[in-house]
Amino acid sequence: MCSYVKALYEFSGEPNSSEISISAGEILQVTRTDVGEGWWEGKKTNGVVGLFPEAYVEVMSAVDVAKLKNPPPVVPPAPSAVVQSPDGNRYDDEDIDDWDDDWDNDDNGTYSEIPQNHHGTANNNNNIQKSSNIQSWQLPPTPHDDTTSLSSIQTGTGPVKKTGMFAKNSDPYILGTVNVSVPENEKTYIIQLDNFYFWQPNPHQYSVVVASPSKETKFKGMKSFIAYKLTPSFNQVSVSRRYKHFDWLHERLVDKFGLVIPIPPLPDKQISGRYEEQFIEHRRVQLQEFVDWMCRHPVLSKCEVWMHFLLCNDEKKWKSGKRIAERDILTGVTYCSAVFPPEKQLLPSSVDREMESFSKFIHSMDASVKNLVTISSDQIKRLQIQSKKDFQRVGEGLLDLAKAISIDEGRHNTTGSSMANCIGLTGGKFIDIGLLCENQPKADWIPFSDRLHIYRGVLSGYPDILATHKGACAKKRECVRLNSDNKMGQAQIVEVNRRTDIISYTVMAEMSHFKAERESHLKETVKNLIDEQINFYQKIIANLQEAQGYFK
């Protein structure tokens, strides 16, 4: 007979994985129970098969399932229903809103909690109230212009919706079909220095430390998760964040900035081994790399959703700020409405040369970084497996030789520093060198690979940015043709040119920032690799020199 289970709690499966999402009360047919690490495999009523946590379900008999498929008529519940949580406490409907939220679904199915800190001062910065709003769906009519309106040539049909309206295309922004009111704290400025364009630096530079990962639980240990402490340098007030909080933040950042500013990547997700000490520490280091990149960026480091992530310690304010961020209007190419560059019209031919050159560079650097990632992986495997094995084989061979010689030395009653002892100590040094090889990647190749992971993610964002710019220029040329055919007024074409230039300024400012990052951050990365390699080989030499001393 087939086994069936009933879900006790809601679980949200991790995207692009073998996990499935289940709802409380849902019935599943169990297909495997030997997955391991508290996971079962099952089939939903719609035929979808995937993994879910064993602790989230209770086993049912086939008879019970048959009864549930033909339930008696449902009596409407009383207006104020009372439910019981897994820990035995009772909650009213109003209480449920405080904890039963889609935000509480983790990538590993664990319960979410934003610990409250009643002693911190960071909450003063948590009021992320957006004044951005759509004022008009069309560009205001230009005086003395009775030609075709910009909205009439917009691609597509029907009204433009917020969700995904700028995901692939810059037309709505270029054509001015959506006007956005930009609050002062959202405005971003671009400055010119020596014929190059840069983001105006953040005057309040700071750093954030990711530390103290700890395993925490809810519902008497039924749900567990790893929380990290983030401490900004400007207030020294720590907040507790889980990986899924980072994941939500990353999604918001990509939605808001992804078509004009590449967002650094997060560590890769993982199903098994998430509570192993080595994995947790490595993830902490990778999250630190992500946070460091955010802090160094002059725009990302001061955006509201990032500051909300860093500062909010109150659960209700957190959820309120979360929903405000998800309703943000300044997303995609529309974010350019908040960018204020120099009042100077750009020369299209010069911009085209810049973009073409940068595109070739991005393609070349992306290929070289991917190659270095492969090389790093090969070096890690070689040192931790093959090199360790080779040195240990030499050491064990010398130890065997020492044992053989000691037999004859015992027969002759050799005194003093015997040959067997010297060879045995030398064998021990080779074994020590093997252990050095095993641990060395933690100091050089793994950190190097983590830095390259950041660059891979950033580089992967540039093709969409360059495609967005290319699409904006194409739309501008289309508008110029309409103007030459007297189908668009001169005032409107001026506005199209201005908005296209803003996109160009934005991309060039980000190009300048990426260049500055390479010249400092990447330089430091390669230097650290070389320094650790020198230390590694110096340790090997020191061991060999000590072994050499045994034979003097």
Coordinates of C-alpha atoms in Angstrom, one line a residue:
M1 CA 0.0 0.0 0.0
C2 CA 1.1 3.5 -0.7
S3 CA 2.0 5.8 2.3
Y4 CA 0.3 9.1 2.7
V5 CA 1.1 12.1 4.8
K6 CA -0.7 15.2 5.8
A7 CA 1.3 18.5 6.1
L8 CA 1.2 20.0 9.5
Y9 CA 2.9 23.3 8.5
E10 CA 3.4 25.4 5.4
F11 CA 6.8 24.9 3.7
S12 CA 8.2 26.9 0.8
G13 CA 10.5 24.9 -1.5
E14 CA 13.7 26.4 -2.6
P15 CA 13.5 27.6 -6.3
N16 CA 15.5 25.7 -8.9
S17 CA 15.9 22.8 -6.5
S18 CA 14.3 19.4 -5.9
E19 CA 12.2 20.8 -3.0
I20 CA 8.4 21.4 -3.4
S21 CA 6.2 23.8 -1.6
I22 CA 3.4 22.4 0.6
S23 CA 0.5 24.0 2.5
A24 CA -0.7 23.1 5.9
G25 CA -3.4 20.4 5.6
E26 CA -2.2 19.2 2.2
I27 CA -2.1 15.5 1.5
L28 CA 0.9 13.9 -0.3
Q29 CA 1.8 10.4 -1.4
V30 CA 5.2 9.4 -0.1
T31 CA 7.5 8.0 -2.8
R32 CA 10.8 7.8 -0.8
T33 CA 11.8 7.9 2.9
D34 CA 15.5 7.2 2.5
V35 CA 16.5 10.6 1.2
G36 CA 18.4 11.3 4.4
E37 CA 18.9 14.3 6.7
G38 CA 15.2 14.6 7.7
W39 CA 13.9 14.8 4.1
W40 CA 11.3 12.7 2.4
E41 CA 10.2 12.6 -1.3
G42 CA 6.5 12.8 -2.1
K43 CA 4.0 13.4 -4.9
K44 CA 1.3 16.2 -4.6
T45 CA -2.2 15.8 -5.9
N46 CA -1.3 17.7 -9.0
G47 CA 1.5 15.1 -9.8
V48 CA 4.4 17.3 -8.8
V49 CA 7.2 15.2 -7.1
G50 CA 9.8 16.7 -4.8
L51 CA 11.4 16.8 -1.3
F52 CA 9.9 18.1 1.9
P53 CA 10.9 18.0 5.6
E54 CA 9.8 14.9 7.4
A55 CA 9.1 17.0 10.6
Y56 CA 6.5 19.0 8.7
V57 CA 4.1 16.1 8.1
E58 CA 2.3 13.3 9.9
V59 CA 1.7 9.9 8.5
M60 CA -1.8 8.9 7.5
S61 CA -3.5 5.7 6.6
A62 CA -5.0 5.1 3.2
V63 CA -8.4 4.9 4.8
D64 CA -8.0 8.3 6.3
V65 CA -7.0 9.7 2.9
A66 CA -10.1 8.2 1.3
K67 CA -12.3 9.8 4.0
L68 CA -10.7 13.2 3.4
K69 CA -11.3 13.0 -0.3
N70 CA -15.0 12.9 0.4
P71 CA -15.4 15.2 3.4
P72 CA -18.7 16.1 5.0
P73 CA -20.2 19.5 4.4
V74 CA -18.1 22.2 5.9
V75 CA -19.7 24.4 8.5
P76 CA -18.6 28.1 8.2
P77 CA -16.3 29.0 11.1
A78 CA -17.2 31.6 13.6
P79 CA -15.9 35.1 12.9
S80 CA -13.2 34.9 15.6
A81 CA -11.6 31.5 15.0
V82 CA -9.1 30.1 17.4
V83 CA -6.2 28.0 16.3
Q84 CA -3.5 26.1 18.1
S85 CA 0.1 26.4 17.4
P86 CA 2.5 23.4 17.5
D87 CA 3.8 24.5 20.9
G88 CA 0.3 24.3 22.3
N89 CA -0.5 28.0 22.5
R90 CA -3.8 29.4 21.3
Y91 CA -4.0 32.3 18.9
D92 CA -6.9 34.4 17.6
D93 CA -7.1 35.3 13.9
E94 CA -5.6 38.7 14.7
D95 CA -2.6 36.9 16.3
I96 CA -2.0 34.8 13.2
D97 CA -1.1 37.9 11.1
D98 CA 1.9 38.4 13.4
W99 CA 3.5 35.1 12.6
D100 CA 1.8 33.4 9.6
D101 CA 3.3 35.3 6.7
D102 CA 4.7 34.2 3.4
W103 CA 7.9 36.0 4.5
D104 CA 8.3 33.2 7.1
N105 CA 8.9 30.5 4.5
D106 CA 12.6 29.8 4.4
D107 CA 14.8 28.2 1.8
N108 CA 15.2 25.3 4.2
G109 CA 11.6 25.4 5.5
T110 CA 12.5 26.9 8.9
Y111 CA 10.6 29.5 10.8
S112 CA 11.5 33.2 10.5
E113 CA 12.0 35.6 13.3
I114 CA 13.4 39.1 13.4
P115 CA 14.7 39.3 17.0
Q116 CA 13.6 42.5 18.7
N117 CA 16.2 44.7 20.3
H118 CA 14.7 47.2 22.7
H119 CA 18.0 48.8 23.5
G120 CA 19.2 49.7 20.0
T121 CA 18.9 53.1 18.4
A122 CA 18.7 52.0 14.9
N123 CA 14.9 52.0 14.7
N124 CA 15.0 55.8 14.0
N125 CA 16.0 55.0 10.5
N126 CA 13.4 52.4 9.8
N127 CA 10.5 54.6 8.5
I128 CA 11.0 53.7 4.9
Q129 CA 7.9 55.6 3.7
K130 CA 7.9 56.1 0.0
S131 CA 6.7 59.3 -1.5
S132 CA 7.3 57.9 -4.9
N133 CA 4.1 57.5 -6.8
I134 CA 2.8 57.4 -10.3
Q135 CA 1.4 60.9 -11.1
S136 CA 0.5 60.4 -14.7
W137 CA 0.4 57.6 -17.2
Q138 CA 1.3 60.0 -20.1
L139 CA 3.8 62.6 -20.7
P140 CA 2.2 66.1 -20.1
P141 CA 1.3 67.7 -23.4
T142 CA 4.0 70.0 -24.8
P143 CA 2.8 73.6 -25.4
H144 CA 2.0 74.4 -29.0
D145 CA 2.4 70.8 -30.0
D146 CA -0.5 69.1 -31.7
T147 CA 1.4 66.1 -33.1
T148 CA 1.3 62.5 -32.0
S149 CA 1.7 61.9 -28.3
L150 CA 4.5 59.7 -27.0
S151 CA 2.1 57.3 -25.4
S152 CA 0.5 56.6 -28.8
I153 CA 3.7 55.0 -30.2
Q154 CA 4.4 52.9 -27.1
T155 CA 5.1 49.3 -28.0
G156 CA 2.5 46.8 -26.8
T157 CA -1.1 47.3 -26.0
G158 CA -3.1 48.1 -22.8
P159 CA -2.0 50.1 -19.8
V160 CA 1.5 49.6 -18.4
K161 CA 1.5 47.7 -15.1
K162 CA 4.1 48.1 -12.4
T163 CA 5.0 44.4 -12.3
G164 CA 7.7 43.7 -14.8
M165 CA 6.9 46.8 -16.9
F166 CA 10.6 47.7 -17.1
A167 CA 12.0 44.2 -17.0
K168 CA 13.1 43.9 -20.6
N169 CA 12.6 47.2 -22.1
S170 CA 13.4 50.9 -21.6
D171 CA 10.6 52.2 -23.8
P172 CA 8.2 53.4 -21.0
Y173 CA 10.9 55.5 -19.4
I174 CA 12.2 56.9 -22.7
L175 CA 8.7 57.7 -23.9
G176 CA 7.7 59.2 -20.6
T177 CA 4.6 57.2 -20.3
V178 CA 5.2 57.0 -16.5
N179 CA 6.2 60.0 -14.4
V180 CA 7.6 59.3 -11.0
S181 CA 7.9 61.7 -8.0
V182 CA 11.4 61.2 -6.6
P183 CA 11.9 62.0 -2.9
E184 CA 15.1 63.8 -2.0
N185 CA 16.7 60.9 -0.2
E186 CA 16.4 58.8 -3.4
K187 CA 18.1 61.3 -5.6
T188 CA 21.5 60.2 -7.0
Y189 CA 24.0 62.5 -8.7
I190 CA 26.7 62.0 -11.3
I191 CA 29.8 64.2 -11.4
Q192 CA 32.4 64.7 -14.1
L193 CA 36.1 64.4 -13.5
D194 CA 38.7 64.5 -16.3
N195 CA 36.2 63.7 -19.0
F196 CA 34.9 60.7 -17.1
Y197 CA 31.7 60.3 -15.2
F198 CA 31.4 59.0 -11.6
W199 CA 28.7 58.4 -9.0
Q200 CA 28.9 61.1 -6.4
P201 CA 30.7 59.5 -3.5
N202 CA 28.8 58.5 -0.3
P203 CA 30.1 61.1 2.3
H204 CA 29.3 58.7 5.1
Q205 CA 31.5 55.6 4.3
Y206 CA 31.1 52.7 6.6
S207 CA 31.7 48.9 7.0
V208 CA 29.6 46.0 8.2
V209 CA 30.9 42.9 10.0
V210 CA 29.1 39.6 9.5
A211 CA 29.9 37.4 12.5
S212 CA 28.7 35.0 15.1
P213 CA 26.7 32.5 13.1
S214 CA 24.6 30.4 15.4
K215 CA 21.9 27.7 15.1
E216 CA 18.6 28.8 16.4
T217 CA 15.3 26.9 16.7
K218 CA 11.6 27.5 16.9
F219 CA 8.7 25.3 18.0
K220 CA 10.7 23.3 20.5
G221 CA 13.4 22.4 18.0
M222 CA 11.1 21.3 15.1
K223 CA 12.3 24.2 13.0
S224 CA 15.9 25.3 12.9
F225 CA 18.0 27.9 11.1
I226 CA 21.4 29.7 11.0
A227 CA 21.4 33.4 12.0
Y228 CA 24.3 35.8 11.4
K229 CA 25.0 39.0 13.3
L230 CA 25.5 42.1 11.2
T231 CA 27.1 45.1 12.9
P232 CA 27.5 48.4 11.0
S233 CA 30.4 50.6 12.0
F234 CA 28.3 53.7 12.2
N235 CA 26.1 52.6 15.2
Q236 CA 27.6 49.3 16.5
V237 CA 24.0 47.9 16.9
S238 CA 23.8 44.3 15.7
V239 CA 20.9 42.8 13.8
S240 CA 20.2 39.1 13.2
R241 CA 19.7 38.0 9.6
R242 CA 19.3 34.6 8.0
Y243 CA 20.2 33.5 4.5
K244 CA 16.6 33.9 3.3
H245 CA 16.7 37.6 4.5
F246 CA 19.8 38.1 2.3
D247 CA 17.9 36.3 -0.5
W248 CA 14.9 38.6 -0.2
L249 CA 17.2 41.6 -0.1
H250 CA 19.1 40.4 -3.2
E251 CA 15.8 40.0 -5.1
R252 CA 14.7 43.5 -4.2
L253 CA 18.1 45.0 -5.3
V254 CA 18.0 43.2 -8.6
D255 CA 14.4 44.4 -9.2
K256 CA 15.3 48.0 -8.3
F257 CA 18.8 48.4 -9.8
G258 CA 19.5 45.3 -12.0
L259 CA 19.1 47.1 -15.4
V260 CA 21.4 49.9 -14.5
I261 CA 23.7 48.6 -11.7
P262 CA 24.9 45.0 -11.4
I263 CA 24.2 43.5 -8.0
P264 CA 26.9 41.3 -6.4
P265 CA 25.8 37.6 -6.0
L266 CA 25.0 35.7 -2.9
P267 CA 26.6 32.4 -2.0
D268 CA 25.1 29.4 -3.8
K269 CA 22.2 27.7 -2.1
Q270 CA 22.7 24.2 -0.7
I271 CA 20.2 21.5 0.5
S272 CA 22.4 19.1 2.4
G273 CA 25.1 19.9 5.0
R274 CA 23.7 23.3 5.8
Y275 CA 24.4 22.9 9.5
E276 CA 28.0 21.7 9.2
E277 CA 30.4 24.0 10.9
Q278 CA 32.8 24.3 7.9
F279 CA 29.9 25.1 5.5
I280 CA 28.4 27.7 7.9
E281 CA 31.8 29.5 8.3
H282 CA 32.4 29.5 4.6
R283 CA 29.0 30.9 3.9
R284 CA 29.7 33.6 6.5
V285 CA 32.9 34.6 4.6
Q286 CA 31.0 34.7 1.3
L287 CA 28.2 36.8 2.8
Q288 CA 30.9 39.2 4.1
E289 CA 32.2 39.6 0.6
F290 CA 28.7 40.5 -0.6
V291 CA 28.2 43.0 2.3
D292 CA 31.7 44.6 1.6
W293 CA 30.8 45.1 -2.0
M294 CA 27.5 46.8 -1.0
C295 CA 29.2 49.1 1.5
R296 CA 31.8 50.2 -1.1
H297 CA 29.2 51.1 -3.8
P298 CA 28.3 54.8 -3.6
V299 CA 24.6 54.2 -4.6
L300 CA 23.8 50.7 -3.2
S301 CA 25.4 51.6 0.2
K302 CA 22.8 54.3 0.9
C303 CA 19.6 52.9 -0.7
E304 CA 16.6 52.5 1.5
V305 CA 16.0 48.8 1.2
W306 CA 19.7 48.1 2.2
M307 CA 19.5 50.4 5.1
H308 CA 16.3 48.8 6.3
F309 CA 18.0 45.4 6.1
L310 CA 20.9 46.7 8.2
L311 CA 19.0 48.7 10.8
C312 CA 15.6 47.3 11.5
N313 CA 15.3 45.3 14.7
D314 CA 11.5 45.4 15.2
E315 CA 9.5 42.7 13.6
K316 CA 6.4 44.8 12.8
K317 CA 8.5 47.6 11.3
W318 CA 10.5 45.0 9.4
K319 CA 7.4 43.5 7.7
S320 CA 6.0 47.0 7.0
G321 CA 9.3 48.1 5.4
K322 CA 9.4 44.8 3.5
R323 CA 6.1 45.5 1.9
I324 CA 6.9 49.1 1.1
A325 CA 10.1 47.9 -0.7
E326 CA 8.1 45.4 -2.7
R327 CA 5.8 48.2 -3.9
D328 CA 8.7 50.5 -4.9
I329 CA 8.0 52.4 -8.1
L330 CA 11.7 53.3 -8.8
T331 CA 12.6 50.0 -10.2
G332 CA 14.3 48.9 -13.4
V333 CA 15.1 51.6 -16.0
T334 CA 12.6 53.9 -14.1
Y335 CA 15.3 54.2 -11.4
C336 CA 17.0 56.6 -13.9
S337 CA 14.3 59.1 -12.9
A338 CA 16.2 59.4 -9.6
V339 CA 19.6 60.0 -11.4
F340 CA 20.7 63.6 -12.0
P341 CA 23.8 63.9 -14.3
P342 CA 25.6 67.0 -15.6
E343 CA 23.5 69.3 -17.8
K344 CA 25.4 68.4 -20.9
Q345 CA 24.2 66.7 -24.0
L346 CA 26.3 63.6 -24.9
L347 CA 27.7 63.0 -28.3
P348 CA 26.1 59.7 -29.6
S349 CA 29.1 58.6 -31.5
S350 CA 31.3 58.9 -28.5
V351 CA 28.9 57.0 -26.3
D352 CA 28.6 54.2 -28.9
R353 CA 32.4 53.8 -28.9
E354 CA 32.5 53.7 -25.1
M355 CA 29.8 51.0 -25.0
E356 CA 31.3 48.9 -27.7
S357 CA 34.7 48.9 -26.0
F358 CA 33.2 48.1 -22.6
S359 CA 31.1 45.3 -24.1
K360 CA 34.2 43.6 -25.5
F361 CA 36.0 44.1 -22.2
I362 CA 33.1 42.5 -20.3
H363 CA 33.0 39.5 -22.6
S364 CA 36.8 39.0 -22.3
M365 CA 36.9 39.5 -18.5
D366 CA 34.0 37.2 -18.0
A367 CA 35.7 34.4 -19.9
S368 CA 39.0 34.9 -18.0
V369 CA 37.3 34.9 -14.6
K370 CA 35.4 31.7 -15.4
N371 CA 38.7 30.1 -16.4
L372 CA 40.3 31.2 -13.2
V373 CA 37.4 29.8 -11.2
T374 CA 38.0 26.4 -12.9
I375 CA 41.8 26.7 -12.2
S376 CA 41.1 27.6 -8.5
S377 CA 38.8 24.5 -8.2
D378 CA 41.5 22.3 -9.7
Q379 CA 44.2 23.7 -7.4
I380 CA 42.0 23.1 -4.3
K381 CA 41.4 19.5 -5.3
R382 CA 45.0 18.9 -6.2
L383 CA 46.3 20.3 -2.9
Q384 CA 43.7 18.7 -0.6
I385 CA 43.7 15.3 -2.3
Q386 CA 46.6 14.5 -4.6
S387 CA 49.4 16.6 -3.1
K388 CA 48.5 15.6 0.4
K389 CA 48.4 11.9 -0.7
D390 CA 51.8 12.2 -2.5
F391 CA 53.6 13.7 0.5
Q392 CA 52.1 11.3 2.9
R393 CA 53.2 8.4 0.7
V394 CA 56.8 9.7 0.8
G395 CA 56.6 10.1 4.6
E396 CA 55.1 6.7 5.1
G397 CA 57.8 5.2 2.8
L398 CA 60.5 6.8 4.9
L399 CA 58.9 5.6 8.1
D400 CA 58.9 2.0 6.7
L401 CA 62.6 2.4 5.8
A402 CA 63.3 3.7 9.3
K403 CA 61.7 0.7 10.9
A404 CA 63.8 -1.6 8.7
I405 CA 67.0 0.1 9.6
S406 CA 66.2 0.1 13.3
I407 CA 66.1 -3.7 13.2
D408 CA 69.8 -3.8 12.2
E409 CA 70.7 -0.9 14.5
G410 CA 69.2 -2.8 17.4
R411 CA 71.4 -5.8 16.6
H412 CA 74.5 -3.5 16.8
N413 CA 73.3 -1.6 19.8
T414 CA 73.7 1.8 18.0
T415 CA 73.9 4.7 20.3
G416 CA 73.4 8.5 19.8
S417 CA 71.4 9.9 16.8
S418 CA 70.7 6.7 14.8
M419 CA 70.1 6.7 11.1
A420 CA 66.6 5.1 11.7
N421 CA 65.7 8.0 14.0
C422 CA 66.8 10.6 11.4
I423 CA 64.9 9.0 8.6
G424 CA 61.8 8.5 10.8
L425 CA 61.8 12.2 11.7
T426 CA 62.2 13.1 8.1
G427 CA 59.2 10.9 7.2
G428 CA 57.2 12.8 9.8
K429 CA 58.2 16.1 8.1
F430 CA 56.9 14.9 4.8
I431 CA 53.6 13.9 6.4
D432 CA 53.4 17.4 8.0
I433 CA 53.9 18.9 4.5
G434 CA 51.0 16.8 3.3
L435 CA 48.8 18.3 6.1
L436 CA 50.0 21.8 5.1
C437 CA 48.7 21.0 1.5
E438 CA 45.4 19.9 2.8
N439 CA 44.8 23.1 4.8
Q440 CA 46.5 25.6 2.5
P441 CA 43.5 26.3 0.1
K442 CA 41.6 27.8 3.1
A443 CA 44.2 30.5 3.1
D444 CA 44.7 31.2 -0.6
W445 CA 42.6 29.4 -3.3
I446 CA 39.3 29.3 -1.5
P447 CA 39.3 33.1 -0.7
F448 CA 40.5 33.8 -4.2
S449 CA 37.6 31.7 -5.6
D450 CA 35.2 33.6 -3.4
R451 CA 36.3 36.9 -4.7
L452 CA 36.0 35.6 -8.3
H453 CA 32.5 34.5 -7.5
I454 CA 31.6 38.1 -6.7
Y455 CA 33.1 39.2 -10.1
R456 CA 31.3 36.5 -12.0
G457 CA 28.0 37.7 -10.6
V458 CA 28.7 41.3 -11.3
L459 CA 30.0 40.6 -14.8
S460 CA 26.9 38.5 -15.5
G461 CA 24.7 41.6 -14.9
Y462 CA 26.4 43.8 -17.5
P463 CA 24.9 42.2 -20.7
D464 CA 21.4 43.1 -19.5
I465 CA 22.6 46.7 -18.7
L466 CA 24.2 47.1 -22.1
A467 CA 21.2 45.6 -23.8
T468 CA 19.0 48.1 -22.0
H469 CA 21.2 51.0 -23.1
K470 CA 21.2 49.6 -26.7
G471 CA 17.4 49.4 -26.6
A472 CA 17.1 53.0 -25.4
C473 CA 19.3 54.2 -28.2
A474 CA 17.2 52.3 -30.7
K475 CA 14.0 53.9 -29.4
K476 CA 15.6 57.3 -29.5
R477 CA 16.4 56.7 -33.2
E478 CA 12.9 55.7 -33.9
C479 CA 11.6 58.9 -32.2
V480 CA 14.0 60.9 -34.4
R481 CA 12.5 59.4 -37.5
L482 CA 9.0 60.2 -36.2
N483 CA 10.1 63.7 -35.7
S484 CA 11.5 64.0 -39.2
D485 CA 8.1 62.8 -40.5
N486 CA 6.4 65.4 -38.4
K487 CA 4.8 62.7 -36.2
M488 CA 6.4 63.9 -33.0
G489 CA 6.9 67.4 -31.7
Q490 CA 10.3 69.0 -31.1
A491 CA 9.8 69.4 -27.4
Q492 CA 9.0 65.8 -27.0
I493 CA 12.1 64.7 -29.0
V494 CA 14.2 66.9 -26.7
E495 CA 12.7 65.0 -23.7
V496 CA 13.5 61.7 -25.3
N497 CA 17.1 62.8 -25.9
R498 CA 17.4 63.9 -22.3
R499 CA 16.2 60.6 -20.9
T500 CA 18.4 58.6 -23.2
D501 CA 21.4 60.6 -22.1
I502 CA 20.5 59.9 -18.4
I503 CA 20.7 56.2 -19.1
S504 CA 24.0 56.7 -20.9
Y505 CA 25.4 58.7 -18.0
T506 CA 24.2 56.1 -15.5
V507 CA 25.9 53.2 -17.4
M508 CA 29.1 55.2 -17.8
A509 CA 29.1 56.1 -14.1
E510 CA 28.8 52.4 -13.2
M511 CA 31.6 51.6 -15.7
S512 CA 33.8 54.0 -13.8
H513 CA 33.0 52.5 -10.5
F514 CA 33.7 49.0 -11.7
K515 CA 37.1 50.2 -13.0
A516 CA 37.9 51.7 -9.6
E517 CA 36.9 48.4 -7.9
R518 CA 39.2 46.4 -10.2
E519 CA 42.1 48.7 -9.5
S520 CA 41.8 48.3 -5.7
H521 CA 39.7 45.3 -4.8
L522 CA 41.1 43.0 -7.5
K523 CA 44.6 44.1 -6.9
E524 CA 44.2 43.3 -3.2
T525 CA 42.8 39.9 -4.2
V526 CA 45.7 38.8 -6.3
K527 CA 48.2 40.2 -3.8
N528 CA 46.6 38.2 -1.0
L529 CA 46.9 35.1 -3.2
I530 CA 50.6 35.7 -3.8
D531 CA 51.3 36.5 -0.1
E532 CA 49.7 33.2 1.0
Q533 CA 51.5 31.2 -1.6
I534 CA 54.8 32.7 -0.4
N535 CA 53.9 31.8 3.2
F536 CA 52.9 28.2 2.1
Y537 CA 56.2 27.5 0.3
Q538 CA 58.2 29.1 3.1
K539 CA 56.6 26.6 5.5
I540 CA 57.5 23.8 3.2
I541 CA 61.1 25.0 3.0
A542 CA 61.2 25.3 6.8
N543 CA 60.1 21.7 7.2
L544 CA 62.7 20.5 4.6
Q545 CA 65.5 22.5 6.2
E546 CA 64.6 21.0 9.6
A547 CA 64.7 17.5 8.0
Q548 CA 68.1 18.4 6.5
G549 CA 69.4 19.2 9.9
Y550 CA 68.8 15.7 11.1
F551 CA 71.7 14.5 8.8
K552 CA 74.4 16.9 9.8

